[in-house]
PDB file of C-alpha atoms in Angstrom:
ATOM      1  CA  MET A 178      32.681   6.811-112.199  1.00 54.00           C
ATOM      2  CA  ILE A 179      34.207  10.261-112.211  1.00 70.00           C
ATOM      3  CA  ASP A 180      32.129  13.147-113.578  1.00 80.00           C
ATOM      4  CA  ILE A 181      33.996  15.527-115.910  1.00 83.00           C
ATOM      5  CA  LYS A 182      31.744  18.459-114.931  1.00 86.00           C
ATOM      6  CA  GLU A 183      32.702  18.093-111.259  1.00 88.00           C
ATOM      7  CA  ILE A 184      36.397  17.941-112.107  1.00 88.00           C
ATOM      8  CA  ILE A 185      36.159  21.063-114.299  1.00 89.00           C
ATOM      9  CA  ALA A 186      34.085  22.898-111.669  1.00 90.00           C
ATOM     10  CA  ALA A 187      36.778  22.186-109.068  1.00 91.00           C
ATOM     11  CA  ALA A 188      39.452  23.479-111.461  1.00 91.00           C
ATOM     12  CA  GLU A 189      37.430  26.625-112.156  1.00 92.00           C
ATOM     13  CA  GLU A 190      37.088  27.226-108.430  1.00 93.00           C
ATOM     14  CA  ARG A 191      40.868  26.949-107.996  1.00 93.00           C
ATOM     15  CA  MET A 192      41.436  29.334-110.914  1.00 92.00           C
ATOM     16  CA  GLY A 193      38.939  31.804-109.447  1.00 93.00           C
ATOM     17  CA  GLU A 194      40.720  31.660-106.098  1.00 93.00           C
ATOM     18  CA  ALA A 195      44.010  32.511-107.830  1.00 93.00           C
ATOM     19  CA  VAL A 196      42.390  35.603-109.364  1.00 92.00           C
ATOM     20  CA  LEU A 197      40.908  36.657-106.002  1.00 92.00           C
ATOM     21  CA  TYR A 198      44.296  36.205-104.351  1.00 92.00           C
ATOM     22  CA  LEU A 199      45.906  38.387-107.019  1.00 91.00           C
ATOM     23  CA  GLU A 200      43.309  41.127-106.553  1.00 89.00           C
ATOM     24  CA  ASP A 201      43.839  41.036-102.796  1.00 86.00           C
ATOM     25  CA  SER A 202      47.635  41.095-102.987  1.00 86.00           C
ATOM     26  CA  LEU A 203      47.635  43.954-105.520  1.00 84.00           C
ATOM     27  CA  ALA A 204      45.272  45.932-103.294  1.00 80.00           C
ATOM     28  CA  HIS A 205      47.937  45.927-100.591  1.00 75.00           C
ATOM     29  CA  ILE A 206      50.534  47.461-102.908  1.00 75.00           C
ATOM     30  CA  ARG A 207      50.601  51.192-102.327  1.00 68.00           C
ATOM     31  CA  ALA A 208      50.090  53.045-105.618  1.00 70.00           C
ATOM     32  CA  GLY A 209      50.410  56.682-104.599  1.00 68.00           C
ATOM     33  CA  LYS A 210      46.720  56.958-103.734  1.00 73.00           C
ATOM     34  CA  ALA A 211      45.245  56.587-100.273  1.00 74.00           C
ATOM     35  CA  ASP A 212      43.562  53.206 -99.875  1.00 75.00           C
ATOM     36  CA  VAL A 213      42.506  51.871 -96.471  1.00 80.00           C
ATOM     37  CA  ARG A 214      43.297  48.315 -97.626  1.00 79.00           C
ATOM     38  CA  ILE A 215      47.044  48.981 -97.260  1.00 79.00           C
ATOM     39  CA  LEU A 216      46.416  48.891 -93.489  1.00 81.00           C
ATOM     40  CA  ASP A 217      44.718  45.463 -93.554  1.00 79.00           C
ATOM     41  CA  GLY A 218      47.832  43.582 -92.467  1.00 79.00           C
ATOM     42  CA  ILE A 219      48.519  45.789 -89.440  1.00 85.00           C
ATOM     43  CA  LYS A 220      47.537  44.315 -86.095  1.00 88.00           C
ATOM     44  CA  VAL A 221      47.597  46.106 -82.740  1.00 88.00           C
ATOM     45  CA  ASP A 222      47.642  44.901 -79.154  1.00 85.00           C
ATOM     46  CA  SER A 223      44.211  45.594 -77.687  1.00 83.00           C
ATOM     47  CA  TYR A 224      43.719  44.434 -74.105  1.00 82.00           C
ATOM     48  CA  GLY A 225      46.111  41.531 -74.497  1.00 83.00           C
ATOM     49  CA  SER A 226      45.130  40.229 -77.928  1.00 86.00           C
ATOM     50  CA  MET A 227      46.360  41.146 -81.402  1.00 87.00           C
ATOM     51  CA  VAL A 228      43.483  42.510 -83.482  1.00 88.00           C
ATOM     52  CA  PRO A 229      43.266  44.194 -86.909  1.00 87.00           C
ATOM     53  CA  LEU A 230      43.577  47.974 -86.881  1.00 84.00           C
ATOM     54  CA  ASN A 231      40.012  48.430 -88.137  1.00 83.00           C
ATOM     55  CA  ASN A 232      38.682  46.621 -85.022  1.00 85.00           C
ATOM     56  CA  VAL A 233      39.910  49.396 -82.695  1.00 88.00           C
ATOM     57  CA  SER A 234      39.405  52.476 -84.868  1.00 88.00           C
ATOM     58  CA  ALA A 235      37.474  54.115 -87.654  1.00 88.00           C
ATOM     59  CA  ILE A 236      39.543  54.371 -90.833  1.00 88.00           C
ATOM     60  CA  ASN A 237      38.669  56.547 -93.825  1.00 89.00           C
ATOM     61  CA  THR A 238      40.218  58.563 -96.648  1.00 87.00           C
ATOM     62  CA  PRO A 239      39.279  62.254 -96.414  1.00 86.00           C
ATOM     63  CA  ASP A 240      41.185  62.985 -99.651  1.00 85.00           C
ATOM     64  CA  ALA A 241      43.209  61.174-102.314  1.00 79.00           C
ATOM     65  CA  ARG A 242      46.515  61.353-100.396  1.00 82.00           C
ATOM     66  CA  THR A 243      45.446  60.942 -96.756  1.00 87.00           C
ATOM     67  CA  ILE A 244      44.239  58.113 -94.559  1.00 88.00           C
ATOM     68  CA  ALA A 245      42.623  59.168 -91.272  1.00 90.00           C
ATOM     69  CA  ILE A 246      42.519  56.793 -88.299  1.00 89.00           C
ATOM     70  CA  LYS A 247      40.310  57.686 -85.341  1.00 91.00           C
ATOM     71  CA  PRO A 248      40.793  55.242 -82.441  1.00 89.00           C
ATOM     72  CA  TRP A 249      37.764  54.528 -80.304  1.00 88.00           C
ATOM     73  CA  ASP A 250      39.930  54.479 -77.180  1.00 85.00           C
ATOM     74  CA  ARG A 251      42.414  57.305 -76.524  1.00 85.00           C
ATOM     75  CA  THR A 252      44.904  54.875 -74.969  1.00 86.00           C
ATOM     76  CA  MET A 253      45.303  53.220 -78.380  1.00 86.00           C
ATOM     77  CA  PHE A 254      47.040  56.258 -79.995  1.00 87.00           C
ATOM     78  CA  PRO A 255      50.636  55.263 -79.148  1.00 87.00           C
ATOM     79  CA  ILE A 256      49.952  51.562 -79.828  1.00 88.00           C
ATOM     80  CA  ILE A 257      48.507  52.297 -83.284  1.00 88.00           C
ATOM     81  CA  GLU A 258      51.339  54.692 -84.127  1.00 89.00           C
ATOM     82  CA  LYS A 259      53.955  52.134 -83.115  1.00 88.00           C
ATOM     83  CA  ALA A 260      52.249  49.406 -85.189  1.00 88.00           C
ATOM     84  CA  ILE A 261      52.222  51.654 -88.274  1.00 86.00           C
ATOM     85  CA  ILE A 262      55.869  52.651 -87.812  1.00 87.00           C
ATOM     86  CA  ASN A 263      56.917  48.995 -87.354  1.00 85.00           C
ATOM     87  CA  SER A 264      54.937  47.842 -90.411  1.00 81.00           C
ATOM     88  CA  ASP A 265      56.424  47.569 -93.893  1.00 75.00           C
ATOM     89  CA  LEU A 266      54.478  50.611 -95.159  1.00 73.00           C
ATOM     90  CA  GLY A 267      57.459  52.914 -94.780  1.00 75.00           C
ATOM     91  CA  ILE A 268      55.269  55.868 -93.802  1.00 80.00           C
ATOM     92  CA  MET A 269      55.368  57.962 -90.622  1.00 85.00           C
ATOM     93  CA  PRO A 270      51.968  58.656 -89.043  1.00 87.00           C
ATOM     94  CA  ASP A 271      51.038  62.136 -87.834  1.00 86.00           C
ATOM     95  CA  ASN A 272      49.118  62.347 -84.543  1.00 86.00           C
ATOM     96  CA  ASN A 273      47.287  65.532 -83.521  1.00 85.00           C
ATOM     97  CA  GLY A 274      45.632  64.024 -80.419  1.00 81.00           C
ATOM     98  CA  GLU A 275      42.298  63.471 -82.150  1.00 86.00           C
ATOM     99  CA  ILE A 276      43.167  61.657 -85.367  1.00 90.00           C
ATOM    100  CA  ILE A 277      46.188  59.798 -86.682  1.00 89.00           C
ATOM    101  CA  ARG A 278      46.858  60.858 -90.257  1.00 90.00           C
ATOM    102  CA  ILE A 279      48.923  58.969 -92.774  1.00 87.00           C
ATOM    103  CA  THR A 280      49.934  61.056 -95.777  1.00 85.00           C
ATOM    104  CA  ILE A 281      50.728  58.975 -98.833  1.00 81.00           C
ATOM    105  CA  PRO A 282      53.774  60.490-100.558  1.00 78.00           C
ATOM    106  CA  VAL A 283      53.985  60.972-104.310  1.00 79.00           C
ATOM    107  CA  LEU A 284      55.814  58.039-105.889  1.00 77.00           C
ATOM    108  CA  THR A 285      59.134  58.562-107.633  1.00 82.00           C
ATOM    109  CA  GLU A 286      59.741  57.008-111.042  1.00 85.00           C
ATOM    110  CA  GLU A 287      62.150  54.481-109.497  1.00 86.00           C
ATOM    111  CA  ARG A 288      59.610  53.468-106.838  1.00 81.00           C
ATOM    112  CA  ARG A 289      56.923  53.065-109.502  1.00 84.00           C
ATOM    113  CA  ARG A 290      59.178  50.653-111.399  1.00 87.00           C
ATOM    114  CA  GLN A 291      59.851  48.674-108.191  1.00 86.00           C
ATOM    115  CA  LEU A 292      56.119  48.424-107.550  1.00 86.00           C
ATOM    116  CA  MET A 293      55.548  47.226-111.119  1.00 89.00           C
ATOM    117  CA  LYS A 294      58.139  44.468-110.609  1.00 90.00           C
ATOM    118  CA  GLN A 295      56.376  43.463-107.399  1.00 89.00           C
ATOM    119  CA  CYS A 296      53.029  43.409-109.235  1.00 90.00           C
ATOM    120  CA  GLY A 297      54.596  41.333-112.001  1.00 91.00           C
ATOM    121  CA  LYS A 298      55.737  38.738-109.458  1.00 91.00           C
ATOM    122  CA  GLU A 299      52.245  38.560-107.990  1.00 91.00           C
ATOM    123  CA  GLU A 300      50.788  38.196-111.484  1.00 93.00           C
ATOM    124  CA  GLU A 301      53.171  35.359-112.316  1.00 94.00           C
ATOM    125  CA  GLN A 302      52.230  33.551-109.085  1.00 94.00           C
ATOM    126  CA  ALA A 303      48.557  33.775-110.024  1.00 94.00           C
ATOM    127  CA  LYS A 304      49.249  32.497-113.545  1.00 94.00           C
ATOM    128  CA  VAL A 305      51.242  29.570-112.135  1.00 95.00           C
ATOM    129  CA  SER A 306      48.313  28.704-109.856  1.00 94.00           C
ATOM    130  CA  VAL A 307      45.926  28.715-112.821  1.00 93.00           C
ATOM    131  CA  ARG A 308      48.303  26.546-114.857  1.00 94.00           C
ATOM    132  CA  ASN A 309      48.716  24.136-111.943  1.00 94.00           C
ATOM    133  CA  ALA A 310      44.938  23.811-111.640  1.00 93.00           C
ATOM    134  CA  ARG A 311      44.752  22.979-115.361  1.00 93.00           C
ATOM    135  CA  ARG A 312      47.602  20.453-115.145  1.00 94.00           C
ATOM    136  CA  ASP A 313      46.151  18.698-112.070  1.00 93.00           C
ATOM    137  CA  THR A 314      42.741  18.509-113.722  1.00 92.00           C
ATOM    138  CA  ILE A 315      44.165  17.023-116.922  1.00 91.00           C
ATOM    139  CA  GLU A 316      45.927  14.378-114.804  1.00 92.00           C
ATOM    140  CA  LYS A 317      42.629  13.565-113.076  1.00 90.00           C
ATOM    141  CA  MET A 318      40.938  13.185-116.448  1.00 89.00           C
ATOM    142  CA  LYS A 319      43.679  10.842-117.693  1.00 88.00           C
ATOM    143  CA  LYS A 320      43.222   8.687-114.572  1.00 89.00           C
ATOM    144  CA  ALA A 321      39.477   8.713-115.193  1.00 86.00           C
ATOM    145  CA  VAL A 322      40.044   7.349-118.715  1.00 86.00           C
ATOM    146  CA  LYS A 323      41.902   4.419-117.174  1.00 87.00           C
ATOM    147  CA  GLU A 324      38.893   3.882-114.894  1.00 86.00           C
ATOM    148  CA  GLY A 325      36.462   3.732-117.786  1.00 84.00           C
ATOM    149  CA  LEU A 326      35.738   7.304-118.879  1.00 81.00           C
ATOM    150  CA  PRO A 327      35.358   7.583-122.674  1.00 86.00           C
ATOM    151  CA  GLU A 328      38.277   9.308-124.405  1.00 86.00           C
ATOM    152  CA  ASP A 329      35.873  11.631-126.241  1.00 87.00           C
ATOM    153  CA  ALA A 330      34.625  12.924-122.891  1.00 85.00           C
ATOM    154  CA  GLN A 331      38.228  13.499-121.809  1.00 86.00           C
ATOM    155  CA  LYS A 332      39.034  15.448-124.996  1.00 90.00           C
ATOM    156  CA  ASP A 333      35.881  17.569-124.616  1.00 90.00           C
ATOM    157  CA  GLY A 334      36.791  18.186-120.973  1.00 89.00           C
ATOM    158  CA  GLU A 335      40.308  19.262-121.921  1.00 90.00           C
ATOM    159  CA  GLU A 336      38.917  21.711-124.487  1.00 92.00           C
ATOM    160  CA  LYS A 337      36.569  23.225-121.891  1.00 92.00           C
ATOM    161  CA  LEU A 338      39.426  23.346-119.407  1.00 92.00           C
ATOM    162  CA  GLN A 339      41.681  25.132-121.908  1.00 92.00           C
ATOM    163  CA  LYS A 340      38.964  27.746-122.537  1.00 93.00           C
ATOM    164  CA  LEU A 341      38.651  28.296-118.777  1.00 93.00           C
ATOM    165  CA  HIS A 342      42.424  28.559-118.492  1.00 94.00           C
ATOM    166  CA  ASP A 343      42.573  31.177-121.261  1.00 94.00           C
ATOM    167  CA  LYS A 344      39.711  33.138-119.688  1.00 94.00           C
ATOM    168  CA  TYR A 345      41.411  33.327-116.284  1.00 94.00           C
ATOM    169  CA  ILE A 346      44.851  34.123-117.722  1.00 94.00           C
ATOM    170  CA  LYS A 347      43.275  37.024-119.656  1.00 95.00           C
ATOM    171  CA  GLN A 348      41.494  38.168-116.492  1.00 95.00           C
ATOM    172  CA  ILE A 349      44.817  38.160-114.614  1.00 93.00           C
ATOM    173  CA  GLY A 350      46.411  40.209-117.403  1.00 93.00           C
ATOM    174  CA  ASP A 351      43.553  42.724-117.275  1.00 93.00           C
ATOM    175  CA  ILE A 352      43.873  43.091-113.496  1.00 91.00           C
ATOM    176  CA  LEU A 353      47.611  43.720-113.813  1.00 92.00           C
ATOM    177  CA  ALA A 354      47.066  46.255-116.616  1.00 91.00           C
ATOM    178  CA  ALA A 355      44.618  48.187-114.423  1.00 89.00           C
ATOM    179  CA  LYS A 356      47.070  48.178-111.503  1.00 88.00           C
ATOM    180  CA  GLU A 357      49.911  49.243-113.814  1.00 88.00           C
ATOM    181  CA  LYS A 358      47.825  52.165-115.046  1.00 86.00           C
ATOM    182  CA  GLU A 359      47.062  53.124-111.431  1.00 82.00           C
ATOM    183  CA  ILE A 360      50.737  52.985-110.431  1.00 81.00           C
ATOM    184  CA  MET A 361      52.152  54.743-113.489  1.00 79.00           C
ATOM    185  CA  THR A 362      49.584  57.575-113.478  1.00 75.00           C
ATOM    186  CA  VAL A 363      51.217  60.632-111.962  1.00 62.00           C
TER     187      VAL A 363
END
């Protein structure tokens, strides 16, 4: 027989993964402040294999508007610069021979609104994932009733599932509100 607790635990795990995905995707949206995570998607060719930028250099933020990249191998300077230019960051790196600097420009009001739309799309994707987890779990519980699970257990499970759903939807809203504040703060 199917255990309601296991089904709900699986749904909660899926909902938690949706929240983690949202946090990760919002971290890659540039909000006018220097954040090394915006470079996570950039890969460079190092001795014949594509590796993440942080595997071939030290990356830090010396101030709120600058990201400093110090390659461990001098031959990597042009490769890293080319990878940054070809990425979707839209920022030109500055190379002084020792360190590659990326200066994060101040966001215009129009760009802030575009970023908010992008964040809204990411938020909606996360909410859809949470809703899908709830729907799939309810379907599993209905099948379990046909296999002999008491209807009271199903109803209790659905109530617990709805509380989980509400908790994760609120969490997603809170994450978006924090990102919105970060983007809209001049």
